[in-house]
Amino acid sequence: MQLDASALERARSHLDDGAVTPSYGPWRDPIVKLLNDALATELVCVLRYKRHYFTAHGLSSPSIAQEFLEHANEESAHADKLAERIVQLGGEPDFNPDSLTKRSHADYDDSDDLKSMVRANLVAERVAVESYRQMITLIGDKDPTTRRILEQVLADEEEHADELLDMLKD
């Protein structure tokens, strides 16, 4: 087993590409697109959770609203990680508000009762889980760093879905 010496030599040039070496091949642009769609999803989730946080009412609303705020903050951290990775790959993170809901895998929701809010967030988390699983499979070994980031986000999304399901059972 031996490293590809010519690839190592190519890595010595094109320094303006930063971490993006020739081994990224044709996969960089499609990965950046996947990440931008995931970024849109995370941003829509932040907005949905924030709306639910501020509008939740009822006897059990304080604890559930607090959970919505925690999830909003975690989704925001996911968005930051994704945007950072897009930049590392030489792409442009797309924060354009006009296209967020079109590119997002999850929906925005303006429910006004607590149970509907929890349910909408559970649906969105399940959609996020499925989309991250598919992205991880698509990326495979083409970009191990991006795959690891997506796996970390997936674990958080699975945890969110479990927490929301527990809320529905209470």
mmCIF file of N, CA and C in Angstrom, residues 62-125:
data_model
loop_
_atom_site.group_PDB
_atom_site.id
_atom_site.type_symbol
_atom_site.label_atom_id
_atom_site.label_comp_id
_atom_site.label_asym_id
_atom_site.label_seq_id
_atom_site.Cartn_x
_atom_site.Cartn_y
_atom_site.Cartn_z
ATOM 1 N N PRO A 62 -44.244 26.450 29.630
ATOM 2 C CA PRO A 62 -42.907 26.960 29.970
ATOM 3 C C PRO A 62 -41.778 25.941 29.741
ATOM 4 N N SER A 63 -41.981 24.708 30.146
ATOM 5 C CA SER A 63 -40.911 23.714 29.965
ATOM 6 C C SER A 63 -40.759 23.335 28.491
ATOM 7 N N ILE A 64 -41.855 23.236 27.781
ATOM 8 C CA ILE A 64 -41.779 22.890 26.359
ATOM 9 C C ILE A 64 -41.190 24.049 25.571
ATOM 10 N N ALA A 65 -41.587 25.273 25.884
ATOM 11 C CA ALA A 65 -41.023 26.442 25.213
ATOM 12 C C ALA A 65 -39.514 26.505 25.429
ATOM 13 N N GLN A 66 -39.082 26.196 26.636
ATOM 14 C CA GLN A 66 -37.644 26.197 26.917
ATOM 15 C C GLN A 66 -36.921 25.167 26.057
ATOM 16 N N GLU A 67 -37.546 24.033 25.853
ATOM 17 C CA GLU A 67 -36.971 22.999 24.976
ATOM 18 C C GLU A 67 -36.923 23.498 23.536
ATOM 19 N N PHE A 68 -37.959 24.208 23.096
ATOM 20 C CA PHE A 68 -37.946 24.798 21.753
ATOM 21 C C PHE A 68 -36.759 25.754 21.600
ATOM 22 N N LEU A 69 -36.506 26.561 22.627
ATOM 23 C CA LEU A 69 -35.386 27.511 22.564
ATOM 24 C C LEU A 69 -34.053 26.767 22.495
ATOM 25 N N GLU A 70 -33.905 25.719 23.288
ATOM 26 C CA GLU A 70 -32.671 24.917 23.237
ATOM 27 C C GLU A 70 -32.473 24.321 21.856
ATOM 28 N N HIS A 71 -33.534 23.795 21.273
ATOM 29 C CA HIS A 71 -33.436 23.210 19.939
ATOM 30 C C HIS A 71 -33.091 24.287 18.908
ATOM 31 N N ALA A 72 -33.696 25.470 19.038
ATOM 32 C CA ALA A 72 -33.391 26.570 18.110
ATOM 33 C C ALA A 72 -31.905 26.910 18.164
ATOM 34 N N ASN A 73 -31.360 26.972 19.378
ATOM 35 C CA ASN A 73 -29.933 27.296 19.524
ATOM 36 C C ASN A 73 -29.045 26.201 18.950
ATOM 37 N N GLU A 74 -29.432 24.945 19.130
ATOM 38 C CA GLU A 74 -28.653 23.842 18.575
ATOM 39 C C GLU A 74 -28.738 23.820 17.053
ATOM 40 N N GLU A 75 -29.922 24.119 16.504
ATOM 41 C CA GLU A 75 -30.061 24.183 15.044
ATOM 42 C C GLU A 75 -29.212 25.326 14.491
ATOM 43 N N SER A 76 -29.145 26.426 15.211
ATOM 44 C CA SER A 76 -28.312 27.559 14.793
ATOM 45 C C SER A 76 -26.835 27.155 14.781
ATOM 46 N N ALA A 77 -26.420 26.391 15.778
ATOM 47 C CA ALA A 77 -25.029 25.903 15.811
ATOM 48 C C ALA A 77 -24.766 24.962 14.640
ATOM 49 N N HIS A 78 -25.753 24.137 14.285
ATOM 50 C CA HIS A 78 -25.607 23.263 13.108
ATOM 51 C C HIS A 78 -25.415 24.116 11.856
ATOM 52 N N ALA A 79 -26.241 25.151 11.720
ATOM 53 C CA ALA A 79 -26.135 26.034 10.550
ATOM 54 C C ALA A 79 -24.729 26.641 10.473
ATOM 55 N N ASP A 80 -24.205 27.054 11.614
ATOM 56 C CA ASP A 80 -22.856 27.631 11.631
ATOM 57 C C ASP A 80 -21.808 26.617 11.173
ATOM 58 N N LYS A 81 -21.917 25.383 11.645
ATOM 59 C CA LYS A 81 -20.967 24.337 11.234
ATOM 60 C C LYS A 81 -21.041 24.085 9.735
ATOM 61 N N LEU A 82 -22.263 24.028 9.218
ATOM 62 C CA LEU A 82 -22.448 23.782 7.788
ATOM 63 C C LEU A 82 -21.891 24.934 6.960
ATOM 64 N N ALA A 83 -22.172 26.163 7.372
ATOM 65 C CA ALA A 83 -21.670 27.333 6.638
ATOM 66 C C ALA A 83 -20.143 27.363 6.662
ATOM 67 N N GLU A 84 -19.572 27.037 7.807
ATOM 68 C CA GLU A 84 -18.113 27.004 7.916
ATOM 69 C C GLU A 84 -17.521 25.962 6.967
ATOM 70 N N ARG A 85 -18.149 24.799 6.889
ATOM 71 C CA ARG A 85 -17.642 23.748 6.003
ATOM 72 C C ARG A 85 -17.794 24.152 4.534
ATOM 73 N N ILE A 86 -18.890 24.805 4.199
ATOM 74 C CA ILE A 86 -19.077 25.279 2.821
ATOM 75 C C ILE A 86 -17.931 26.207 2.434
ATOM 76 N N VAL A 87 -17.578 27.109 3.324
ATOM 77 C CA VAL A 87 -16.476 28.041 3.056
ATOM 78 C C VAL A 87 -15.159 27.284 2.941
ATOM 79 N N GLN A 88 -14.934 26.297 3.816
ATOM 80 C CA GLN A 88 -13.702 25.495 3.734
ATOM 81 C C GLN A 88 -13.582 24.800 2.388
ATOM 82 N N LEU A 89 -14.720 24.438 1.827
ATOM 83 C CA LEU A 89 -14.725 23.756 0.532
ATOM 84 C C LEU A 89 -14.662 24.738 -0.640
ATOM 85 N N GLY A 90 -14.534 26.018 -0.336
ATOM 86 C CA GLY A 90 -14.433 27.025 -1.384
ATOM 87 C C GLY A 90 -15.772 27.469 -1.929
ATOM 88 N N GLY A 91 -16.839 27.131 -1.234
ATOM 89 C CA GLY A 91 -18.174 27.522 -1.674
ATOM 90 C C GLY A 91 -18.661 28.768 -0.960
ATOM 91 N N GLU A 92 -19.864 29.160 -1.297
ATOM 92 C CA GLU A 92 -20.514 30.323 -0.699
ATOM 93 C C GLU A 92 -21.749 29.845 0.063
ATOM 94 N N PRO A 93 -21.795 30.061 1.374
ATOM 95 C CA PRO A 93 -23.004 29.676 2.105
ATOM 96 C C PRO A 93 -24.172 30.555 1.668
ATOM 97 N N ASP A 94 -25.303 29.926 1.384
ATOM 98 C CA ASP A 94 -26.471 30.625 0.866
ATOM 99 C C ASP A 94 -27.450 30.909 2.003
ATOM 100 N N PHE A 95 -27.417 32.153 2.488
ATOM 101 C CA PHE A 95 -28.318 32.598 3.549
ATOM 102 C C PHE A 95 -29.483 33.416 2.990
ATOM 103 N N ASN A 96 -29.694 33.380 1.688
ATOM 104 C CA ASN A 96 -30.713 34.199 1.055
ATOM 105 C C ASN A 96 -32.098 33.857 1.607
ATOM 106 N N PRO A 97 -32.735 34.803 2.311
ATOM 107 C CA PRO A 97 -34.040 34.494 2.910
ATOM 108 C C PRO A 97 -35.129 34.213 1.874
ATOM 109 N N ASP A 98 -34.973 34.746 0.671
ATOM 110 C CA ASP A 98 -35.987 34.526 -0.363
ATOM 111 C C ASP A 98 -36.076 33.072 -0.811
ATOM 112 N N SER A 99 -35.002 32.319 -0.653
ATOM 113 C CA SER A 99 -35.019 30.938 -1.143
ATOM 114 C C SER A 99 -34.935 29.893 -0.026
ATOM 115 N N LEU A 100 -34.894 30.323 1.217
ATOM 116 C CA LEU A 100 -34.729 29.361 2.324
ATOM 117 C C LEU A 100 -35.798 28.273 2.324
ATOM 118 N N THR A 101 -37.062 28.651 2.282
ATOM 119 C CA THR A 101 -38.113 27.627 2.377
ATOM 120 C C THR A 101 -38.183 26.760 1.127
ATOM 121 N N LYS A 102 -37.723 27.280 -0.002
ATOM 122 C CA LYS A 102 -37.706 26.469 -1.232
ATOM 123 C C LYS A 102 -36.616 25.396 -1.169
ATOM 124 N N ARG A 103 -35.489 25.730 -0.530
ATOM 125 C CA ARG A 103 -34.356 24.799 -0.473
ATOM 126 C C ARG A 103 -34.402 23.899 0.754
ATOM 127 N N SER A 104 -35.172 24.268 1.748
ATOM 128 C CA SER A 104 -35.229 23.514 3.004
ATOM 129 C C SER A 104 -35.941 22.182 2.811
ATOM 130 N N HIS A 105 -35.434 21.174 3.485
ATOM 131 C CA HIS A 105 -36.113 19.872 3.480
ATOM 132 C C HIS A 105 -37.294 19.885 4.444
ATOM 133 N N ALA A 106 -37.211 20.703 5.481
ATOM 134 C CA ALA A 106 -38.258 20.783 6.502
ATOM 135 C C ALA A 106 -39.124 22.020 6.256
ATOM 136 N N ASP A 107 -40.325 21.990 6.794
ATOM 137 C CA ASP A 107 -41.270 23.085 6.604
ATOM 138 C C ASP A 107 -41.243 24.049 7.781
ATOM 139 N N TYR A 108 -41.621 25.280 7.496
ATOM 140 C CA TYR A 108 -41.886 26.259 8.540
ATOM 141 C C TYR A 108 -43.287 25.966 9.052
ATOM 142 N N ASP A 109 -43.566 26.321 10.296
ATOM 143 C CA ASP A 109 -44.884 26.046 10.854
ATOM 144 C C ASP A 109 -45.290 27.194 11.756
ATOM 145 N N ASP A 110 -46.546 27.619 11.645
ATOM 146 C CA ASP A 110 -47.043 28.688 12.515
ATOM 147 C C ASP A 110 -48.253 28.230 13.331
ATOM 148 N N SER A 111 -48.198 26.992 13.785
ATOM 149 C CA SER A 111 -49.261 26.464 14.652
ATOM 150 C C SER A 111 -49.410 27.364 15.872
ATOM 151 N N ASP A 112 -50.612 27.324 16.442
ATOM 152 C CA ASP A 112 -50.801 28.142 17.633
ATOM 153 C C ASP A 112 -51.166 27.333 18.874
ATOM 154 N N ASP A 113 -51.283 26.014 18.738
ATOM 155 C CA ASP A 113 -51.495 25.213 19.947
ATOM 156 C C ASP A 113 -50.273 24.321 20.178
ATOM 157 N N LEU A 114 -49.999 24.074 21.437
ATOM 158 C CA LEU A 114 -48.762 23.412 21.854
ATOM 159 C C LEU A 114 -48.578 22.038 21.228
ATOM 160 N N LYS A 115 -49.623 21.232 21.220
ATOM 161 C CA LYS A 115 -49.502 19.882 20.667
ATOM 162 C C LYS A 115 -49.160 19.931 19.175
ATOM 163 N N SER A 116 -49.775 20.834 18.449
ATOM 164 C CA SER A 116 -49.477 20.977 17.013
ATOM 165 C C SER A 116 -48.039 21.442 16.798
ATOM 166 N N MET A 117 -47.561 22.314 17.671
ATOM 167 C CA MET A 117 -46.172 22.778 17.584
ATOM 168 C C MET A 117 -45.207 21.615 17.767
ATOM 169 N N VAL A 118 -45.436 20.840 18.811
ATOM 170 C CA VAL A 118 -44.562 19.698 19.082
ATOM 171 C C VAL A 118 -44.599 18.734 17.908
ATOM 172 N N ARG A 119 -45.788 18.478 17.407
ATOM 173 C CA ARG A 119 -45.951 17.555 16.281
ATOM 174 C C ARG A 119 -45.223 18.068 15.035
ATOM 175 N N ALA A 120 -45.366 19.344 14.721
ATOM 176 C CA ALA A 120 -44.689 19.934 13.554
ATOM 177 C C ALA A 120 -43.173 19.841 13.705
ATOM 178 N N ASN A 121 -42.686 20.062 14.907
ATOM 179 C CA ASN A 121 -41.244 19.966 15.137
ATOM 180 C C ASN A 121 -40.759 18.525 15.043
ATOM 181 N N LEU A 122 -41.570 17.588 15.504
ATOM 182 C CA LEU A 122 -41.209 16.177 15.376
ATOM 183 C C LEU A 122 -41.147 15.766 13.907
ATOM 184 N N VAL A 123 -42.124 16.197 13.120
ATOM 185 C CA VAL A 123 -42.101 15.901 11.682
ATOM 186 C C VAL A 123 -40.826 16.463 11.065
ATOM 187 N N ALA A 124 -40.505 17.715 11.385
ATOM 188 C CA ALA A 124 -39.315 18.351 10.819
ATOM 189 C C ALA A 124 -38.038 17.625 11.232
ATOM 190 N N GLU A 125 -37.970 17.193 12.475
ATOM 191 C CA GLU A 125 -36.776 16.467 12.931
ATOM 192 C C GLU A 125 -36.654 15.120 12.221
#
